[in-house]
């Protein structure tokens, strides 16, 4: 399996988008720094140089591309397992693609695709960064802020890559056991959120995550 690491790049997701034709299935691209790291809705993804884990995995396998609705939540459960193995507690999964610890975001997942050709799973996990910008500092955390000690980003990357490959293999064969983990650690459970119902935004109480990941 191919792994590529950059000292700096615009975005690991963008790199894969521009090069997927020449890269094998499950290529992992990481970078110590991103000049244009982005999240959902094209929001900026903040990270100091060499302090956090930022990586993307390319999926070219057609059977898995079809399973894209399962992927964000399934990857979130890999992050939960990874953080648990570092003895971090109070982890929850915020549908559809964030991981929280103690009510603060520690990880974001960005799934991007090129129709029927590939999927790109981008993961940003806050590891050794202690200070975040004013806009996000109240709602953001990192492993060092929780554990008070540094963690090897290299080791984390390798462990997470293995966990993700294992989970993708399960998804390919329709094993949905990740849903149980999501349901048991659902950040939004019993919270009120706005949802679009008959084209109207209504305040609803979250009960659970459905079988189809909605
Ligand atoms: C989000 O919370 O909206 C998702 C954030 C995803 C950030 C990661 S960092 C690695 C990869 N490259 C990017 O530009 N974004 C993802």
PDB file of C-alpha atoms and ligand atoms in Angstrom:
ATOM      1  CA  UNK A   1       0.000   0.000   0.000  1.00  0.00           C
ATOM      2  CA  UNK A   2       1.344   3.371  -0.996  1.00  0.00           C
ATOM      3  CA  UNK A   3       2.004   6.114   1.572  1.00  0.00           C
ATOM      4  CA  UNK A   4       3.143   9.603   0.606  1.00  0.00           C
ATOM      5  CA  UNK A   5       4.170  12.243   3.132  1.00  0.00           C
ATOM      6  CA  UNK A   6       4.694  15.950   2.459  1.00  0.00           C
ATOM      7  CA  UNK A   7       6.298  18.615   4.646  1.00  0.00           C
ATOM      8  CA  UNK A   8       3.786  20.994   3.159  1.00  0.00           C
ATOM      9  CA  UNK A   9       1.049  20.862   0.535  1.00  0.00           C
ATOM     10  CA  UNK A  10      -2.094  22.842  -0.297  1.00  0.00           C
ATOM     11  CA  UNK A  11      -4.404  20.041   0.936  1.00  0.00           C
ATOM     12  CA  UNK A  12      -3.996  16.258   1.087  1.00  0.00           C
ATOM     13  CA  UNK A  13      -7.543  15.864  -0.282  1.00  0.00           C
ATOM     14  CA  UNK A  14      -6.773  18.190  -3.198  1.00  0.00           C
ATOM     15  CA  UNK A  15      -3.526  16.341  -3.940  1.00  0.00           C
ATOM     16  CA  UNK A  16      -5.455  13.090  -4.312  1.00  0.00           C
ATOM     17  CA  UNK A  17      -8.179  14.781  -6.371  1.00  0.00           C
ATOM     18  CA  UNK A  18      -5.554  15.990  -8.818  1.00  0.00           C
ATOM     19  CA  UNK A  19      -3.561  12.734  -8.953  1.00  0.00           C
ATOM     20  CA  UNK A  20      -5.990   9.872  -8.310  1.00  0.00           C
ATOM     21  CA  UNK A  21      -5.587   8.425 -11.795  1.00  0.00           C
ATOM     22  CA  UNK A  22      -1.906   7.664 -11.104  1.00  0.00           C
ATOM     23  CA  UNK A  23      -2.346   6.463  -7.517  1.00  0.00           C
ATOM     24  CA  UNK A  24      -3.339   2.971  -6.356  1.00  0.00           C
ATOM     25  CA  UNK A  25      -6.418   2.143  -4.300  1.00  0.00           C
ATOM     26  CA  UNK A  26      -5.938   2.935  -0.571  1.00  0.00           C
ATOM     27  CA  UNK A  27      -3.053   5.366  -1.122  1.00  0.00           C
ATOM     28  CA  UNK A  28      -2.517   7.386   2.042  1.00  0.00           C
ATOM     29  CA  UNK A  29      -1.337  10.986   1.666  1.00  0.00           C
ATOM     30  CA  UNK A  30      -0.306  12.929   4.770  1.00  0.00           C
ATOM     31  CA  UNK A  31       1.241  16.319   5.363  1.00  0.00           C
ATOM     32  CA  UNK A  32       2.789  18.132   8.314  1.00  0.00           C
ATOM     33  CA  UNK A  33       1.318  21.395   7.026  1.00  0.00           C
ATOM     34  CA  UNK A  34      -1.481  22.422   4.665  1.00  0.00           C
ATOM     35  CA  UNK A  35      -1.729  25.881   3.096  1.00  0.00           C
ATOM     36  CA  UNK A  36      -5.343  25.369   2.016  1.00  0.00           C
ATOM     37  CA  UNK A  37      -6.649  22.713   4.379  1.00  0.00           C
ATOM     38  CA  UNK A  38     -10.426  22.711   4.214  1.00  0.00           C
ATOM     39  CA  UNK A  39     -13.423  21.150   5.874  1.00  0.00           C
ATOM     40  CA  UNK A  40     -17.077  20.800   5.001  1.00  0.00           C
ATOM     41  CA  UNK A  41     -18.746  23.776   3.298  1.00  0.00           C
ATOM     42  CA  UNK A  42     -15.212  24.819   2.261  1.00  0.00           C
ATOM     43  CA  UNK A  43     -14.462  26.075   5.764  1.00  0.00           C
ATOM     44  CA  UNK A  44     -10.804  26.571   6.610  1.00  0.00           C
ATOM     45  CA  UNK A  45      -9.208  23.633   8.519  1.00  0.00           C
ATOM     46  CA  UNK A  46      -6.895  25.121  11.104  1.00  0.00           C
ATOM     47  CA  UNK A  47      -3.637  23.389  12.061  1.00  0.00           C
ATOM     48  CA  UNK A  48      -0.201  24.554  13.172  1.00  0.00           C
ATOM     49  CA  UNK A  49       2.799  23.150  11.332  1.00  0.00           C
ATOM     50  CA  UNK A  50       3.726  19.607  12.411  1.00  0.00           C
ATOM     51  CA  UNK A  51       1.364  19.525  15.386  1.00  0.00           C
ATOM     52  CA  UNK A  52      -1.591  17.524  14.097  1.00  0.00           C
ATOM     53  CA  UNK A  53      -2.518  14.509  12.007  1.00  0.00           C
ATOM     54  CA  UNK A  54      -3.786  15.433   8.552  1.00  0.00           C
ATOM     55  CA  UNK A  55      -4.217  12.716   6.016  1.00  0.00           C
ATOM     56  CA  UNK A  56      -6.343  11.454   3.173  1.00  0.00           C
ATOM     57  CA  UNK A  57      -7.037   8.000   1.804  1.00  0.00           C
ATOM     58  CA  UNK A  58      -7.995   7.283  -1.790  1.00  0.00           C
ATOM     59  CA  UNK A  59     -10.702   4.741  -2.580  1.00  0.00           C
ATOM     60  CA  UNK A  60     -10.978   3.510  -6.149  1.00  0.00           C
ATOM     61  CA  UNK A  61     -12.770   0.246  -5.440  1.00  0.00           C
ATOM     62  CA  UNK A  62     -16.241   0.530  -7.067  1.00  0.00           C
ATOM     63  CA  UNK A  63     -18.002  -1.617  -4.441  1.00  0.00           C
ATOM     64  CA  UNK A  64     -16.778   0.706  -1.701  1.00  0.00           C
ATOM     65  CA  UNK A  65     -17.539   3.898  -3.632  1.00  0.00           C
ATOM     66  CA  UNK A  66     -21.180   2.747  -3.744  1.00  0.00           C
ATOM     67  CA  UNK A  67     -21.164   2.447   0.026  1.00  0.00           C
ATOM     68  CA  UNK A  68     -20.219   6.114   0.516  1.00  0.00           C
ATOM     69  CA  UNK A  69     -23.170   6.948   2.825  1.00  0.00           C
ATOM     70  CA  UNK A  70     -21.679   4.591   5.444  1.00  0.00           C
ATOM     71  CA  UNK A  71     -18.138   5.839   5.240  1.00  0.00           C
ATOM     72  CA  UNK A  72     -17.990   9.088   7.292  1.00  0.00           C
ATOM     73  CA  UNK A  73     -19.642   7.538  10.346  1.00  0.00           C
ATOM     74  CA  UNK A  74     -17.632   4.331  10.018  1.00  0.00           C
ATOM     75  CA  UNK A  75     -14.386   6.365   9.924  1.00  0.00           C
ATOM     76  CA  UNK A  76     -15.581   8.293  12.991  1.00  0.00           C
ATOM     77  CA  UNK A  77     -15.784   4.973  14.852  1.00  0.00           C
ATOM     78  CA  UNK A  78     -12.139   4.278  13.876  1.00  0.00           C
ATOM     79  CA  UNK A  79     -11.173   7.606  15.483  1.00  0.00           C
ATOM     80  CA  UNK A  80     -13.167   6.652  18.573  1.00  0.00           C
ATOM     81  CA  UNK A  81     -11.295   3.314  18.785  1.00  0.00           C
ATOM     82  CA  UNK A  82      -7.963   5.052  18.228  1.00  0.00           C
ATOM     83  CA  UNK A  83      -8.561   7.648  20.972  1.00  0.00           C
ATOM     84  CA  UNK A  84      -9.861   4.960  23.325  1.00  0.00           C
ATOM     85  CA  UNK A  85      -6.590   3.044  22.833  1.00  0.00           C
ATOM     86  CA  UNK A  86      -4.850   6.210  24.131  1.00  0.00           C
ATOM     87  CA  UNK A  87      -7.056   6.056  27.235  1.00  0.00           C
ATOM     88  CA  UNK A  88      -9.118   9.087  26.240  1.00  0.00           C
ATOM     89  CA  UNK A  89     -12.661   9.053  27.641  1.00  0.00           C
ATOM     90  CA  UNK A  90     -15.894  10.903  26.973  1.00  0.00           C
ATOM     91  CA  UNK A  91     -15.644  10.510  23.208  1.00  0.00           C
ATOM     92  CA  UNK A  92     -18.744  11.059  21.098  1.00  0.00           C
ATOM     93  CA  UNK A  93     -19.561  11.031  17.412  1.00  0.00           C
ATOM     94  CA  UNK A  94     -21.408  14.018  16.050  1.00  0.00           C
ATOM     95  CA  UNK A  95     -23.405  13.023  12.998  1.00  0.00           C
ATOM     96  CA  UNK A  96     -22.398  13.101  10.193  1.00  0.00           C
ATOM     97  CA  UNK A  97     -18.651  13.504  10.448  1.00  0.00           C
ATOM     98  CA  UNK A  98     -17.133  14.926  13.616  1.00  0.00           C
ATOM     99  CA  UNK A  99     -15.611  13.410  16.736  1.00  0.00           C
ATOM    100  CA  UNK A 100     -15.904  15.206  20.049  1.00  0.00           C
ATOM    101  CA  UNK A 101     -14.230  14.779  23.438  1.00  0.00           C
ATOM    102  CA  UNK A 102     -15.749  16.457  26.489  1.00  0.00           C
ATOM    103  CA  UNK A 103     -18.161  18.355  24.197  1.00  0.00           C
ATOM    104  CA  UNK A 104     -15.339  19.832  22.089  1.00  0.00           C
ATOM    105  CA  UNK A 105     -14.363  18.898  18.543  1.00  0.00           C
ATOM    106  CA  UNK A 106     -11.126  16.919  18.246  1.00  0.00           C
ATOM    107  CA  UNK A 107     -11.491  15.526  14.726  1.00  0.00           C
ATOM    108  CA  UNK A 108     -13.210  16.327  11.441  1.00  0.00           C
ATOM    109  CA  UNK A 109     -13.755  14.002   8.519  1.00  0.00           C
ATOM    110  CA  UNK A 110     -14.224  15.262   4.973  1.00  0.00           C
ATOM    111  CA  UNK A 111     -15.461  12.894   2.307  1.00  0.00           C
ATOM    112  CA  UNK A 112     -15.043  14.132  -1.251  1.00  0.00           C
ATOM    113  CA  UNK A 113     -15.620  12.279  -4.486  1.00  0.00           C
ATOM    114  CA  UNK A 114     -15.343  12.347  -8.221  1.00  0.00           C
ATOM    115  CA  UNK A 115     -18.494  10.689  -9.565  1.00  0.00           C
ATOM    116  CA  UNK A 116     -18.068   6.921  -9.855  1.00  0.00           C
ATOM    117  CA  UNK A 117     -14.305   7.235 -10.103  1.00  0.00           C
ATOM    118  CA  UNK A 118     -13.006   7.693  -6.599  1.00  0.00           C
ATOM    119  CA  UNK A 119     -13.736   8.718  -3.040  1.00  0.00           C
ATOM    120  CA  UNK A 120     -11.331  10.659  -0.839  1.00  0.00           C
ATOM    121  CA  UNK A 121     -11.473  10.332   2.920  1.00  0.00           C
ATOM    122  CA  UNK A 122      -9.794  13.320   4.608  1.00  0.00           C
ATOM    123  CA  UNK A 123      -9.093  13.222   8.332  1.00  0.00           C
ATOM    124  CA  UNK A 124      -7.912  16.070  10.536  1.00  0.00           C
ATOM    125  CA  UNK A 125      -7.161  15.026  14.126  1.00  0.00           C
ATOM    126  CA  UNK A 126      -5.926  17.579  16.646  1.00  0.00           C
ATOM    127  CA  UNK A 127      -2.937  16.041  18.395  1.00  0.00           C
ATOM    128  CA  UNK A 128      -0.215  18.309  19.823  1.00  0.00           C
ATOM    129  CA  UNK A 129      -1.699  21.780  19.249  1.00  0.00           C
ATOM    130  CA  UNK A 130      -2.501  23.602  22.480  1.00  0.00           C
ATOM    131  CA  UNK A 131      -3.808  26.947  21.185  1.00  0.00           C
ATOM    132  CA  UNK A 132      -6.488  27.507  18.603  1.00  0.00           C
ATOM    133  CA  UNK A 133      -7.771  30.745  17.039  1.00  0.00           C
ATOM    134  CA  UNK A 134     -10.353  32.862  18.878  1.00  0.00           C
ATOM    135  CA  UNK A 135     -13.142  31.703  16.546  1.00  0.00           C
ATOM    136  CA  UNK A 136     -12.814  28.040  17.502  1.00  0.00           C
ATOM    137  CA  UNK A 137     -10.933  27.901  20.810  1.00  0.00           C
ATOM    138  CA  UNK A 138     -14.046  27.418  22.966  1.00  0.00           C
ATOM    139  CA  UNK A 139     -15.300  24.479  20.926  1.00  0.00           C
ATOM    140  CA  UNK A 140     -12.043  22.744  19.975  1.00  0.00           C
ATOM    141  CA  UNK A 141      -9.722  20.370  21.786  1.00  0.00           C
ATOM    142  CA  UNK A 142      -6.689  18.181  21.080  1.00  0.00           C
ATOM    143  CA  UNK A 143      -5.043  15.081  22.526  1.00  0.00           C
ATOM    144  CA  UNK A 144      -2.412  17.159  24.334  1.00  0.00           C
ATOM    145  CA  UNK A 145      -5.088  19.354  25.914  1.00  0.00           C
ATOM    146  CA  UNK A 146      -6.692  16.214  27.323  1.00  0.00           C
ATOM    147  CA  UNK A 147      -3.657  14.108  28.225  1.00  0.00           C
ATOM    148  CA  UNK A 148      -1.086  16.830  28.971  1.00  0.00           C
ATOM    149  CA  UNK A 149       1.547  15.022  26.956  1.00  0.00           C
ATOM    150  CA  UNK A 150       2.685  14.820  23.359  1.00  0.00           C
ATOM    151  CA  UNK A 151       1.700  11.923  21.099  1.00  0.00           C
ATOM    152  CA  UNK A 152       3.658  10.649  18.073  1.00  0.00           C
ATOM    153  CA  UNK A 153       1.758  11.715  14.956  1.00  0.00           C
ATOM    154  CA  UNK A 154       3.585   9.059  12.935  1.00  0.00           C
ATOM    155  CA  UNK A 155       2.391   6.245  15.208  1.00  0.00           C
ATOM    156  CA  UNK A 156      -1.137   7.620  15.278  1.00  0.00           C
ATOM    157  CA  UNK A 157      -1.212   7.745  11.498  1.00  0.00           C
ATOM    158  CA  UNK A 158      -0.124   4.132  11.125  1.00  0.00           C
ATOM    159  CA  UNK A 159      -2.570   2.875  13.745  1.00  0.00           C
ATOM    160  CA  UNK A 160      -5.450   4.825  12.252  1.00  0.00           C
ATOM    161  CA  UNK A 161      -4.615   3.709   8.726  1.00  0.00           C
ATOM    162  CA  UNK A 162      -4.804   0.066   9.835  1.00  0.00           C
ATOM    163  CA  UNK A 163      -8.091   0.637  11.667  1.00  0.00           C
ATOM    164  CA  UNK A 164      -9.565   2.348   8.606  1.00  0.00           C
ATOM    165  CA  UNK A 165      -8.523  -0.417   6.198  1.00  0.00           C
ATOM    166  CA  UNK A 166     -10.095  -2.995   8.499  1.00  0.00           C
ATOM    167  CA  UNK A 167     -13.336  -0.993   8.720  1.00  0.00           C
ATOM    168  CA  UNK A 168     -13.495  -0.418   4.947  1.00  0.00           C
ATOM    169  CA  UNK A 169     -13.152  -4.141   4.426  1.00  0.00           C
ATOM    170  CA  UNK A 170     -16.138  -4.688   6.743  1.00  0.00           C
ATOM    171  CA  UNK A 171     -18.228  -2.054   4.952  1.00  0.00           C
ATOM    172  CA  UNK A 172     -17.458  -3.584   1.578  1.00  0.00           C
ATOM    173  CA  UNK A 173     -19.077  -6.791   2.815  1.00  0.00           C
ATOM    174  CA  UNK A 174     -22.077  -4.985   4.337  1.00  0.00           C
ATOM    175  CA  UNK A 175     -21.016  -5.380   7.951  1.00  0.00           C
ATOM    176  CA  UNK A 176     -22.708  -2.417   9.643  1.00  0.00           C
ATOM    177  CA  UNK A 177     -21.442  -3.055  13.165  1.00  0.00           C
ATOM    178  CA  UNK A 178     -20.068   0.507  13.246  1.00  0.00           C
ATOM    179  CA  UNK A 179     -23.685   1.753  13.597  1.00  0.00           C
ATOM    180  CA  UNK A 180     -23.929   0.230  17.068  1.00  0.00           C
ATOM    181  CA  UNK A 181     -20.852   2.223  18.159  1.00  0.00           C
ATOM    182  CA  UNK A 182     -22.295   5.408  16.649  1.00  0.00           C
ATOM    183  CA  UNK A 183     -25.605   4.877  18.450  1.00  0.00           C
ATOM    184  CA  UNK A 184     -23.920   4.227  21.776  1.00  0.00           C
ATOM    185  CA  UNK A 185     -21.780   7.357  21.474  1.00  0.00           C
ATOM    186  CA  UNK A 186     -24.148   9.692  19.666  1.00  0.00           C
ATOM    187  CA  UNK A 187     -23.266  13.339  20.494  1.00  0.00           C
ATOM    188  CA  UNK A 188     -26.632  14.595  19.270  1.00  0.00           C
ATOM    189  CA  UNK A 189     -28.780  12.053  21.108  1.00  0.00           C
ATOM    190  CA  UNK A 190     -31.666  13.820  22.886  1.00  0.00           C
ATOM    191  CA  UNK A 191     -30.412  17.217  21.672  1.00  0.00           C
ATOM    192  CA  UNK A 192     -32.589  19.565  19.625  1.00  0.00           C
ATOM    193  CA  UNK A 193     -31.404  20.408  16.108  1.00  0.00           C
ATOM    194  CA  UNK A 194     -32.848  22.111  13.037  1.00  0.00           C
ATOM    195  CA  UNK A 195     -33.831  19.672  10.288  1.00  0.00           C
ATOM    196  CA  UNK A 196     -35.375  20.225   6.887  1.00  0.00           C
ATOM    197  CA  UNK A 197     -38.893  18.734   6.909  1.00  0.00           C
ATOM    198  CA  UNK A 198     -41.014  19.259   3.773  1.00  0.00           C
ATOM    199  CA  UNK A 199     -38.607  22.023   2.777  1.00  0.00           C
ATOM    200  CA  UNK A 200     -39.100  23.819   6.102  1.00  0.00           C
ATOM    201  CA  UNK A 201     -36.489  24.137   8.855  1.00  0.00           C
ATOM    202  CA  UNK A 202     -37.953  22.693  12.032  1.00  0.00           C
ATOM    203  CA  UNK A 203     -36.559  22.132  15.497  1.00  0.00           C
ATOM    204  CA  UNK A 204     -36.555  18.405  16.225  1.00  0.00           C
ATOM    205  CA  UNK A 205     -35.206  16.147  18.941  1.00  0.00           C
ATOM    206  CA  UNK A 206     -32.631  13.588  17.817  1.00  0.00           C
ATOM    207  CA  UNK A 207     -33.565  10.056  18.834  1.00  0.00           C
ATOM    208  CA  UNK A 208     -31.094   7.902  16.929  1.00  0.00           C
ATOM    209  CA  UNK A 209     -29.091   7.345  13.739  1.00  0.00           C
ATOM    210  CA  UNK A 210     -31.039   5.381  11.118  1.00  0.00           C
ATOM    211  CA  UNK A 211     -29.940   2.205   9.365  1.00  0.00           C
ATOM    212  CA  UNK A 212     -29.262   4.287   6.218  1.00  0.00           C
ATOM    213  CA  UNK A 213     -26.968   6.616   8.236  1.00  0.00           C
ATOM    214  CA  UNK A 214     -29.447   9.554   8.131  1.00  0.00           C
TER     215      UNK A 214
HETATM  216  C1  LIG B   1     -14.568  19.184   8.833  1.00  0.00           C
HETATM  217  O1  LIG B   1     -14.540  19.210  10.067  1.00  0.00           O
HETATM  218  O2  LIG B   1     -15.365  19.911   8.198  1.00  0.00           O
HETATM  219  C2  LIG B   1     -13.643  18.240   8.108  1.00  0.00           C
HETATM  220  C3  LIG B   1     -12.186  18.612   8.264  1.00  0.00           C
HETATM  221  C4  LIG B   1     -11.248  17.730   7.446  1.00  0.00           C
HETATM  222  C5  LIG B   1      -9.818  18.215   7.494  1.00  0.00           C
HETATM  223  C6  LIG B   1      -8.887  17.247   6.810  1.00  0.00           C
HETATM  224  S1  LIG B   1      -7.188  17.586   7.120  1.00  0.00           S
HETATM  225  C7  LIG B   1      -6.707  16.448   5.897  1.00  0.00           C
HETATM  226  C8  LIG B   1      -7.669  16.623   4.734  1.00  0.00           C
HETATM  227  N1  LIG B   1      -7.226  17.697   3.858  1.00  0.00           N
HETATM  228  C9  LIG B   1      -8.073  18.725   3.850  1.00  0.00           C
HETATM  229  O3  LIG B   1      -7.925  19.784   3.210  1.00  0.00           O
HETATM  230  N2  LIG B   1      -9.116  18.466   4.670  1.00  0.00           N
HETATM  231  C10 LIG B   1      -9.007  17.166   5.292  1.00  0.00           C
END
